[in-house]
Coordinates of C-alpha atoms in Angstrom, one line a residue:
M1 CA -58.9 -41.4 61.3
S2 CA -56.5 -40.0 63.9
L3 CA -57.5 -36.7 65.5
C4 CA -53.9 -35.4 65.0
C5 CA -54.6 -35.1 61.2
D6 CA -56.5 -31.8 61.6
L7 CA -55.2 -30.3 58.3
Q8 CA -56.5 -31.3 54.9
I9 CA -54.4 -30.3 52.0
N10 CA -55.8 -30.5 48.4
L11 CA -52.8 -30.6 46.1
N12 CA -53.2 -29.3 42.5
N13 CA -56.9 -30.3 42.6
Q14 CA -55.9 -33.9 42.2
F15 CA -54.5 -35.3 45.5
T16 CA -55.5 -35.0 49.2
F17 CA -53.2 -35.2 52.2
F18 CA -54.2 -35.3 55.9
V19 CA -51.5 -34.0 58.2
N20 CA -51.0 -32.4 61.6
Q21 CA -51.1 -28.6 61.2
D22 CA -48.7 -27.9 64.1
L23 CA -46.1 -30.3 62.8
I24 CA -46.2 -29.0 59.2
A25 CA -46.2 -25.4 60.4
E26 CA -42.8 -25.9 62.1
Y27 CA -41.1 -26.5 58.8
S28 CA -43.1 -24.6 56.1
G29 CA -43.5 -20.9 56.3
F30 CA -45.9 -21.0 53.3
L31 CA -48.3 -23.5 55.0
R32 CA -48.0 -21.6 58.3
K33 CA -49.4 -18.5 56.7
M34 CA -52.2 -20.3 55.1
I35 CA -53.1 -22.1 58.4
K36 CA -53.3 -18.7 60.2
Q37 CA -55.6 -17.3 57.5
S38 CA -57.9 -20.3 57.7
N39 CA -58.1 -20.2 61.5
K40 CA -59.2 -16.5 61.3
K41 CA -62.1 -17.5 59.0
K42 CA -63.2 -20.4 61.3
K43 CA -63.2 -18.9 64.8
N44 CA -66.6 -20.4 65.5
H45 CA -65.6 -23.9 64.4
K46 CA -62.7 -24.8 66.5
N47 CA -63.1 -28.5 66.2
S48 CA -63.5 -28.6 62.4
R49 CA -60.7 -29.6 60.1
I50 CA -58.9 -26.9 58.2
I51 CA -58.9 -27.3 54.4
I52 CA -56.1 -25.7 52.4
E53 CA -55.9 -25.6 48.6
V54 CA -52.3 -25.7 47.2
E55 CA -52.0 -25.0 43.5
D56 CA -49.0 -25.5 41.1
F57 CA -46.9 -27.4 43.6
P58 CA -43.6 -28.6 42.0
G59 CA -43.3 -32.4 41.8
G60 CA -46.9 -33.2 42.3
S61 CA -47.9 -35.9 44.9
D62 CA -44.5 -37.5 44.8
G63 CA -42.7 -34.4 45.7
F64 CA -45.1 -33.5 48.5
D65 CA -44.8 -37.1 49.9
L66 CA -41.0 -36.7 50.1
V67 CA -41.5 -33.4 52.0
L68 CA -43.9 -35.0 54.5
R69 CA -41.4 -37.8 55.1
F70 CA -38.8 -35.2 55.9
C71 CA -41.2 -33.4 58.3
Y72 CA -42.3 -36.5 60.1
G73 CA -38.7 -37.6 60.6
G74 CA -38.8 -40.5 58.3
G75 CA -35.4 -39.8 57.0
I76 CA -35.1 -39.2 53.3
S77 CA -31.9 -39.7 51.3
I78 CA -31.1 -36.8 49.0
D79 CA -29.5 -37.9 45.7
V80 CA -29.1 -36.6 42.1
S81 CA -32.5 -38.1 41.1
N82 CA -34.6 -36.3 43.7
V83 CA -32.6 -33.2 44.7
S84 CA -34.2 -31.0 42.0
I85 CA -37.7 -31.9 43.2
L86 CA -36.8 -31.5 46.9
H87 CA -35.1 -28.2 46.2
C88 CA -38.0 -26.7 44.3
S89 CA -40.5 -28.0 46.9
S90 CA -38.5 -26.5 49.8
V91 CA -38.3 -23.1 48.0
F92 CA -42.0 -23.2 47.2
L93 CA -43.0 -24.1 50.8
E94 CA -40.4 -21.6 52.3
M95 CA -38.7 -24.3 54.4
T96 CA -35.9 -22.0 55.6
E97 CA -33.6 -21.8 58.6
K98 CA -35.9 -19.1 60.2
L99 CA -38.3 -21.9 61.1
C100 CA -35.9 -24.6 62.2
S101 CA -32.3 -25.6 61.9
S102 CA -31.2 -27.9 59.1
N103 CA -34.4 -27.4 57.3
L104 CA -34.9 -29.0 53.9
L105 CA -33.8 -26.0 51.8
L106 CA -30.4 -25.8 53.5
R107 CA -29.8 -29.5 53.0
T108 CA -30.6 -29.4 49.3
E109 CA -28.3 -26.4 48.8
K110 CA -25.4 -28.1 50.5
F111 CA -26.0 -31.2 48.3
L112 CA -25.9 -29.0 45.2
E113 CA -22.7 -27.4 46.3
G114 CA -21.0 -30.8 45.8
M115 CA -21.7 -30.6 42.1
F116 CA -18.0 -30.1 41.5
Y117 CA -17.4 -33.7 42.5
W118 CA -20.3 -35.2 40.7
S119 CA -19.7 -37.5 37.7
W120 CA -20.9 -36.7 34.2
N121 CA -23.8 -39.1 34.5
D122 CA -24.9 -37.6 37.8
I123 CA -25.2 -34.1 36.3
V124 CA -27.1 -35.3 33.3
L125 CA -29.4 -37.4 35.4
C126 CA -30.1 -34.4 37.7
L127 CA -30.8 -32.2 34.6
K128 CA -33.2 -34.9 33.4
S129 CA -35.1 -34.8 36.7
C130 CA -35.5 -31.1 36.3
E131 CA -37.9 -31.6 33.5
Q132 CA -40.6 -32.6 36.0
V133 CA -40.3 -29.2 37.7
F134 CA -38.8 -27.2 34.9
L135 CA -40.7 -23.9 35.3
H136 CA -39.9 -23.8 39.0
A137 CA -36.3 -25.1 38.6
D138 CA -35.6 -22.5 36.0
S139 CA -37.1 -19.6 38.0
Y140 CA -35.1 -20.7 41.1
G141 CA -31.8 -20.8 39.2
L142 CA -31.3 -24.5 39.5
V143 CA -31.3 -25.2 35.7
D144 CA -28.6 -22.6 35.3
K145 CA -26.4 -24.2 37.9
L146 CA -26.7 -27.6 36.3
V147 CA -26.1 -26.3 32.8
F148 CA -22.9 -24.7 33.9
G149 CA -22.0 -27.9 35.6
V150 CA -22.5 -29.8 32.3
L151 CA -20.4 -27.3 30.4
A152 CA -17.6 -27.6 32.9
K153 CA -17.5 -31.3 32.4
I154 CA -17.0 -31.2 28.6
P155 CA -13.3 -31.5 27.8
Q156 CA -11.7 -28.2 26.8
N157 CA -10.3 -29.0 23.3
S158 CA -10.1 -26.7 20.3
D159 CA -13.5 -27.3 18.9
V160 CA -15.3 -27.2 22.2
S161 CA -13.4 -24.1 23.2
H162 CA -14.9 -22.5 20.2
V163 CA -18.4 -23.4 21.5
F164 CA -17.5 -21.8 24.9
S165 CA -16.2 -18.7 23.2
S166 CA -19.6 -18.1 21.6
S167 CA -21.1 -17.6 25.0
S168 CA -19.5 -14.1 25.4
P169 CA -22.1 -12.2 23.3
S170 CA -24.9 -13.4 25.6
S171 CA -24.5 -12.3 29.1
S172 CA -28.2 -12.2 30.0
A173 CA -28.5 -15.9 30.9
S174 CA -25.2 -15.8 32.9
A175 CA -26.2 -12.6 34.7
S176 CA -29.6 -14.1 35.6
A177 CA -27.9 -17.2 36.9
S178 CA -25.3 -15.4 38.9
S179 CA -27.9 -13.0 40.4
Q180 CA -29.8 -15.9 41.8
S181 CA -26.9 -18.1 42.8
P182 CA -23.2 -17.1 43.1
E183 CA -22.2 -20.7 42.8
T184 CA -22.8 -20.7 39.0
A185 CA -19.8 -18.4 38.4
M186 CA -17.7 -20.5 40.7
I187 CA -18.3 -23.6 38.6
R188 CA -16.8 -22.1 35.4
S189 CA -13.7 -20.8 37.2
Y190 CA -13.3 -24.0 39.1
S191 CA -13.4 -26.1 35.9
D192 CA -10.4 -24.2 34.6
K193 CA -8.3 -25.1 37.7
R194 CA -9.1 -28.8 38.0
S195 CA -9.7 -31.6 35.6
T196 CA -13.0 -33.3 35.3
S197 CA -13.7 -36.1 37.8
R198 CA -14.6 -38.6 35.1
S199 CA -12.0 -40.1 32.8
F200 CA -12.7 -39.9 29.1
S201 CA -9.7 -41.8 27.9
C202 CA -12.0 -44.2 26.0
R203 CA -13.5 -41.2 24.1
T204 CA -11.4 -39.8 21.3
S205 CA -14.1 -37.7 19.5
N206 CA -15.4 -34.3 20.4
E207 CA -18.9 -35.8 20.0
W208 CA -18.6 -38.2 23.0
W209 CA -21.3 -36.3 24.9
F210 CA -23.9 -36.2 22.1
D211 CA -25.8 -39.4 23.0
D212 CA -25.9 -38.6 26.8
M213 CA -27.3 -35.2 26.2
S214 CA -29.9 -36.5 23.7
I215 CA -32.0 -37.8 26.6
L216 CA -32.8 -34.3 27.7
G217 CA -35.9 -32.4 26.8
P218 CA -35.9 -29.5 24.3
K219 CA -36.4 -26.8 27.0
I220 CA -33.2 -27.8 28.7
I221 CA -31.3 -27.9 25.4
E222 CA -32.5 -24.5 24.5
K223 CA -31.3 -23.3 27.9
L224 CA -27.9 -24.6 27.1
I225 CA -27.9 -23.0 23.7
N226 CA -29.0 -19.6 25.2
T227 CA -26.3 -19.9 27.9
L228 CA -23.7 -20.2 25.2
G229 CA -25.2 -17.3 23.3
A230 CA -25.6 -19.4 20.2
H231 CA -29.3 -19.3 19.7
D232 CA -30.8 -18.9 16.2
K233 CA -28.7 -16.6 14.0
N234 CA -25.9 -16.4 16.5
N235 CA -24.9 -20.0 16.0
D236 CA -21.4 -20.1 14.4
S237 CA -20.2 -23.3 16.2
L238 CA -19.7 -26.4 14.1
V239 CA -19.6 -28.7 17.2
L240 CA -22.8 -27.3 18.5
T241 CA -24.5 -27.6 15.1
K242 CA -23.5 -31.2 14.8
F243 CA -24.9 -31.9 18.3
L244 CA -28.2 -30.2 17.4
L245 CA -28.5 -32.3 14.2
H246 CA -27.7 -35.5 16.2
Y247 CA -30.2 -34.5 18.9
L248 CA -33.0 -33.7 16.4
K249 CA -32.3 -37.0 14.5
T250 CA -33.1 -38.9 17.7
K251 CA -36.4 -37.2 18.1
V252 CA -37.8 -37.7 14.5
P253 CA -39.0 -41.3 15.0
N254 CA -41.1 -40.4 18.0
K255 CA -44.7 -39.9 16.9
S256 CA -45.6 -38.2 20.1
T257 CA -43.1 -35.5 19.6
N258 CA -44.4 -32.0 19.6
K259 CA -42.6 -30.5 16.6
L260 CA -43.2 -26.9 17.7
E261 CA -41.1 -27.5 20.8
Y262 CA -38.1 -28.3 18.6
S263 CA -38.6 -25.5 16.0
G264 CA -36.2 -23.1 17.7
L265 CA -33.5 -25.8 17.9
A266 CA -34.1 -26.7 14.3
D267 CA -33.7 -23.0 13.2
T268 CA -30.5 -22.8 15.2
A269 CA -29.2 -25.9 13.6
V270 CA -30.0 -24.5 10.1
Q271 CA -28.0 -21.3 10.9
G272 CA -25.0 -23.3 11.9
V273 CA -25.3 -25.5 8.8
V274 CA -25.5 -22.4 6.5
F275 CA -22.6 -20.8 8.2
A276 CA -20.2 -23.8 7.7
A277 CA -21.9 -25.6 4.8
K278 CA -19.3 -25.2 2.1
T279 CA -16.4 -26.2 4.3
A280 CA -17.9 -28.8 6.6
F281 CA -20.8 -30.5 4.7
S282 CA -20.9 -32.4 1.5
C283 CA -23.9 -32.3 -0.8
R284 CA -25.1 -35.7 0.4
K285 CA -24.7 -34.6 4.0
M286 CA -26.7 -31.5 3.2
F287 CA -29.6 -33.6 1.9
W288 CA -29.4 -35.6 5.1
V289 CA -29.7 -32.4 7.0
L290 CA -32.7 -31.4 5.0
R291 CA -34.4 -34.7 5.6
V292 CA -33.9 -34.4 9.4
L293 CA -34.9 -30.8 9.7
S294 CA -37.9 -31.0 7.4
G295 CA -39.7 -33.0 10.1
F296 CA -39.8 -29.9 12.3
S297 CA -41.5 -26.6 11.9
I298 CA -38.5 -24.6 10.8
S299 CA -39.1 -21.0 9.7
K300 CA -39.5 -19.9 6.1
E301 CA -36.3 -18.0 6.3
S302 CA -34.4 -21.0 7.5
R303 CA -35.9 -23.2 4.8
I304 CA -34.9 -20.8 2.1
G305 CA -31.4 -20.5 3.4
L306 CA -30.9 -24.3 3.6
E307 CA -32.3 -24.8 0.1
R308 CA -30.1 -22.0 -1.3
V309 CA -27.0 -23.8 0.0
I310 CA -28.1 -27.1 -1.4
G311 CA -29.0 -25.6 -4.7
E312 CA -25.6 -24.1 -5.2
M313 CA -24.0 -27.5 -5.0
L314 CA -26.8 -29.5 -6.7
D315 CA -24.5 -30.8 -9.5
Q316 CA -22.8 -32.9 -6.8
A317 CA -26.0 -34.7 -5.9
T318 CA -27.0 -38.2 -6.9
L319 CA -30.3 -39.6 -7.9
D320 CA -30.9 -41.0 -4.3
D321 CA -30.4 -37.6 -2.9
L322 CA -33.2 -36.1 -5.0
L323 CA -35.7 -38.9 -4.1
I324 CA -37.0 -37.2 -1.0
P325 CA -40.5 -38.6 0.1
A326 CA -43.3 -36.1 -0.1
G327 CA -44.9 -35.2 3.2
G328 CA -48.6 -35.5 3.9
K329 CA -51.1 -37.5 2.0
G330 CA -50.2 -39.6 -1.1
E331 CA -52.3 -37.4 -3.3
K332 CA -49.3 -35.0 -3.6
G333 CA -47.2 -37.8 -5.1
V334 CA -44.5 -40.2 -3.8
Y335 CA -41.6 -37.7 -4.0
D336 CA -41.2 -34.0 -3.1
V337 CA -41.1 -32.7 -6.7
D338 CA -41.6 -29.1 -5.6
L339 CA -38.4 -29.2 -3.6
V340 CA -36.4 -30.3 -6.6
I341 CA -37.9 -27.5 -8.7
R342 CA -36.9 -24.9 -6.1
L343 CA -33.4 -26.3 -5.9
L344 CA -33.1 -26.2 -9.7
K345 CA -34.1 -22.6 -9.8
V346 CA -31.4 -21.8 -7.3
F347 CA -28.8 -23.7 -9.3
V348 CA -29.8 -22.0 -12.6
R349 CA -29.9 -18.5 -11.0
I350 CA -26.4 -19.0 -9.5
G351 CA -25.1 -20.4 -12.8
N352 CA -26.1 -17.4 -14.7
T353 CA -23.9 -15.2 -12.5
E354 CA -20.8 -17.5 -12.5
E355 CA -18.2 -18.2 -15.1
G356 CA -15.6 -21.0 -15.6
D357 CA -16.8 -24.6 -15.6
Q358 CA -20.5 -23.7 -15.3
N359 CA -21.3 -25.4 -18.7
L360 CA -19.8 -28.6 -17.4
R361 CA -21.8 -28.3 -14.2
M362 CA -25.0 -27.6 -16.2
R363 CA -24.6 -30.6 -18.4
R364 CA -24.0 -32.8 -15.3
I365 CA -27.2 -31.6 -13.7
G366 CA -29.0 -32.1 -17.0
K367 CA -28.1 -35.8 -17.0
L368 CA -29.1 -36.1 -13.3
I369 CA -32.6 -34.5 -13.9
D370 CA -33.3 -36.8 -16.9
K371 CA -32.6 -39.8 -14.6
Y372 CA -34.8 -38.2 -11.9
L373 CA -37.7 -37.8 -14.4
R374 CA -37.4 -41.4 -15.5
E375 CA -37.5 -42.4 -11.8
I376 CA -40.6 -40.4 -10.9
S377 CA -42.5 -40.9 -14.1
P378 CA -44.4 -44.0 -13.0
D379 CA -46.0 -42.0 -10.1
Q380 CA -49.7 -42.0 -10.8
N381 CA -50.1 -38.7 -8.9
L382 CA -47.4 -36.9 -10.9
K383 CA -49.2 -34.3 -13.0
V384 CA -48.1 -33.3 -16.5
S385 CA -47.6 -29.7 -15.3
K386 CA -45.1 -30.9 -12.7
F387 CA -43.2 -33.1 -15.1
L388 CA -42.9 -30.1 -17.5
E389 CA -41.9 -27.8 -14.7
V390 CA -39.0 -30.0 -13.8
A391 CA -37.9 -30.7 -17.4
E392 CA -38.1 -27.0 -18.4
S393 CA -36.3 -25.7 -15.3
L394 CA -33.0 -26.2 -17.1
P395 CA -32.0 -24.4 -20.3
D396 CA -31.4 -26.3 -23.6
S397 CA -27.6 -25.9 -23.0
A398 CA -27.9 -28.3 -20.1
R399 CA -28.5 -31.2 -22.5
D400 CA -26.2 -32.2 -25.3
W401 CA -29.0 -34.6 -26.5
F402 CA -32.6 -34.9 -25.5
D403 CA -32.7 -38.7 -25.8
G404 CA -32.8 -39.2 -22.0
L405 CA -35.7 -36.8 -21.6
Y406 CA -37.5 -38.6 -24.4
R407 CA -37.1 -41.9 -22.5
A408 CA -38.6 -40.2 -19.4
I409 CA -41.6 -39.0 -21.5
D410 CA -42.0 -42.5 -22.9
I411 CA -42.1 -44.0 -19.4
Y412 CA -44.6 -41.4 -18.3
L413 CA -46.9 -42.2 -21.3
E414 CA -46.6 -45.9 -20.6
S415 CA -47.5 -45.4 -17.0
H416 CA -50.4 -43.1 -17.7
P417 CA -52.4 -44.8 -20.5
K418 CA -55.5 -42.7 -20.0
L419 CA -53.8 -39.5 -20.8
S420 CA -55.6 -37.3 -23.3
S421 CA -54.2 -36.5 -26.7
E422 CA -54.0 -32.9 -25.6
D423 CA -51.9 -33.8 -22.5
R424 CA -49.6 -36.1 -24.6
T425 CA -49.0 -33.3 -27.0
K426 CA -48.4 -30.9 -24.2
L427 CA -45.9 -33.3 -22.6
C428 CA -43.7 -33.3 -25.7
R429 CA -43.2 -29.6 -25.8
C430 CA -40.1 -29.9 -23.5
L431 CA -38.3 -31.8 -26.3
N432 CA -35.8 -30.1 -28.6
Y433 CA -36.3 -32.2 -31.7
K434 CA -33.0 -30.8 -33.2
K435 CA -31.1 -32.5 -30.3
L436 CA -32.6 -35.9 -30.8
T437 CA -30.3 -38.5 -32.3
L438 CA -31.6 -40.2 -35.5
D439 CA -32.3 -43.5 -33.8
T440 CA -34.3 -41.8 -31.1
C441 CA -36.2 -39.8 -33.6
K442 CA -37.1 -43.0 -35.5
Q443 CA -38.3 -44.5 -32.2
L444 CA -40.4 -41.4 -31.5
A445 CA -42.0 -41.7 -35.0
K446 CA -42.9 -45.4 -34.4
N447 CA -44.2 -44.8 -30.9
P448 CA -48.0 -45.3 -30.9
K449 CA -48.2 -43.2 -27.7
I450 CA -46.8 -40.1 -29.4
P451 CA -49.4 -38.0 -31.3
P452 CA -48.8 -38.2 -35.1
N453 CA -48.5 -34.4 -35.3
I454 CA -45.6 -34.5 -32.8
A455 CA -43.8 -37.2 -34.9
V456 CA -44.2 -35.1 -38.0
Q457 CA -42.9 -32.1 -36.3
A458 CA -39.9 -34.0 -35.0
L459 CA -39.0 -35.5 -38.4
K460 CA -39.5 -32.1 -40.1
S461 CA -37.2 -30.4 -37.6
Q462 CA -34.6 -33.0 -38.3
Q463 CA -35.0 -32.5 -42.1
L464 CA -35.0 -28.7 -42.1
S465 CA -32.1 -28.4 -39.7
N466 CA -28.7 -27.6 -41.0
E467 CA -27.1 -29.7 -38.3
T468 CA -26.3 -33.3 -38.9
R469 CA -27.8 -36.0 -36.8
P470 CA -26.0 -39.3 -36.0
H471 CA -27.6 -42.8 -35.7
S472 CA -26.0 -43.0 -32.3
R473 CA -23.5 -41.0 -30.4
E474 CA -20.7 -43.4 -31.4
D475 CA -21.4 -43.0 -35.1
K476 CA -21.5 -39.2 -35.0
N477 CA -18.3 -38.6 -36.9
K478 CA -19.0 -41.3 -39.5
V479 CA -22.5 -40.0 -40.3
N480 CA -21.2 -36.4 -40.6
K481 CA -19.0 -37.5 -43.5
I482 CA -21.7 -39.4 -45.5
W483 CA -24.7 -37.4 -44.6
N484 CA -25.2 -35.7 -48.0
S485 CA -23.7 -38.6 -50.1
R486 CA -25.8 -40.3 -52.8
K487 CA -25.3 -43.7 -51.3
Y488 CA -26.7 -42.4 -47.9
L489 CA -29.7 -40.9 -49.6
E490 CA -30.4 -44.2 -51.3
E491 CA -30.0 -46.2 -48.1
K492 CA -31.7 -43.9 -45.6
P493 CA -34.2 -41.7 -47.5
I494 CA -35.9 -40.2 -44.4
L495 CA -36.9 -36.9 -45.9
V496 CA -33.2 -36.0 -46.4
C497 CA -33.9 -35.9 -50.2
L498 CA -36.2 -32.9 -49.5
K499 CA -33.6 -30.8 -47.8
G500 CA -33.9 -27.2 -48.9
F501 CA -37.4 -27.6 -50.2
D502 CA -40.7 -26.7 -48.5
M503 CA -43.1 -29.5 -47.6
S504 CA -46.3 -29.2 -49.4
E505 CA -49.6 -29.7 -47.6
K506 CA -50.2 -32.9 -49.7
F507 CA -46.8 -34.3 -48.7
E508 CA -47.4 -33.5 -45.0
D509 CA -50.8 -35.2 -45.3
D510 CA -49.1 -38.2 -46.8
L511 CA -46.6 -38.3 -44.0
M512 CA -49.3 -38.0 -41.4
M513 CA -51.3 -40.9 -42.9
N514 CA -48.1 -43.0 -43.1
L515 CA -47.4 -42.3 -39.4
E516 CA -50.9 -43.2 -38.4
R517 CA -50.8 -46.4 -40.4
K518 CA -47.5 -47.5 -38.9
Q519 CA -48.5 -46.7 -35.4
W520 CA -51.7 -48.6 -35.9
N521 CA -49.7 -51.7 -37.1
N522 CA -47.3 -51.4 -34.1
S523 CA -50.1 -51.1 -31.5
E524 CA -52.3 -54.1 -30.6
K525 CA -54.9 -51.9 -29.0
V526 CA -55.9 -49.6 -31.9
S527 CA -59.6 -49.7 -32.4
K528 CA -61.3 -50.6 -35.7
E529 CA -62.7 -47.0 -35.9
K530 CA -59.2 -45.6 -36.1
K531 CA -58.3 -48.1 -38.9
S532 CA -61.4 -47.0 -40.8
E533 CA -60.5 -43.4 -40.4
V534 CA -57.0 -43.9 -41.8
M535 CA -58.3 -45.9 -44.8
S536 CA -61.0 -43.3 -45.5
R537 CA -58.5 -40.5 -45.5
S538 CA -56.4 -42.6 -47.9
V539 CA -59.3 -43.0 -50.4
R540 CA -60.3 -39.3 -50.0
H541 CA -56.9 -38.1 -51.1
G542 CA -56.6 -40.6 -54.0
H543 CA -54.1 -43.0 -52.4
T544 CA -53.9 -46.7 -53.0
H545 CA -53.4 -49.3 -50.4
S546 CA -49.8 -49.9 -51.5
S547 CA -47.3 -48.8 -48.9
S548 CA -44.9 -47.7 -51.7
S549 CA -46.8 -44.4 -52.1
F550 CA -45.9 -43.3 -48.6
P551 CA -42.7 -41.7 -47.6
R552 CA -40.4 -44.2 -46.0
L553 CA -39.8 -43.8 -42.2
C554 CA -37.0 -46.3 -41.8

């Protein structure tokens, strides 16, 4: 090892450099001070090598290697990819003009002054390189310079001008930048006097810069947002909101993404969406926003605000919009049912305070929720309580007929064969039997998965109701005319002949046994014990095995 390498520098407790202390002291005031302090401690060891510990050096070993090349006269080329590291390193090492002329700090400052003539890609690339030394670059004012350079390059059209105008409320960032570097104020005034050096003739949209800026880290994007004074609740810019949504969308697929780093940007995006939602975002777009931002740790306030906006326009949603996958483990279910419940509560609450076409909107959402229930019913992790919570979130007025809800219940029972009788009975409580068409009521009575007492209750509700019930929706008017006719009573004697009379306990028992027997005949899986129970009840009450003694069901 050469004797001239009499200084050992341990960099960030990871790397070791051997240099000549006299040479390095000519350029770095910081190292000169440390060398003097070390020499005082080792007066009796003149020939021993001095060891210096340097912590928190910007740029790590690569940055220090560039500095040593400059000091040893190797000749380094300063460009947009390394100027941020060299600038921060020269400031850290105090490589000023007091030590020697044309020192590294002066050279980097002169290079940065030419930022006015840089291309758009050069500024973005330089900002990207700042991520390696962000804390130092931010404290030295370099990030502010580059951010203003980026803003100066964005074309000054109407929408983007609105973004720039939002920077007026926040003067702290601008003041900080200008206090550290006067050039930052010059950049904005200069951009007003000359056009950008890059031609954007091929770009016709205000969003041309979205993809380029998406390569930057969240800290730099937050710096840009703060510079514009649009952070969090202050965001009222549609262009900026669209950029944040585009930016966050590109970060979602990255599994290594630290979601907490993006939470502030996500909250800012939510505020912009809520501000311009009704005029700039459709219901489908709002669900897309929800899917994107749900992947980040947005605040509770932001989530409530976003769900409120979606809930107010929920009647414009489609089935695909509601089928949002549930986060976390599969034990919670395939879809986020809790989210739909919260949105329904918002819609119903808003509907109770509005007038006009609210009934039409409510019926539209009723049909949508019935489709939703039919879609999620096969989910094995969907609890009965959740099914009921969705179904009962809407008032009866939201459904002209409950046939669609019955079909959802039928699918649920088919997909959950091990459901107890108590749960099957509980599941049917959301049905309004008076709003079942006659055909659906007959299907319910024949369904072996429906408890017999529910079938009796449904048929009894139909009989005791003063309202007429059609075979189908197309036959509604026809059935209304012949409902009480003698011919109808002879052709369809489904308890109609008992209208106006109370059912005796014996008749209800007959009806119950008839339902049990028909369900047993329709089901191939009924056990012999159930058949024996039905027959024993028939003998106990004095009934013969002739089916003519039972009330007809169809």
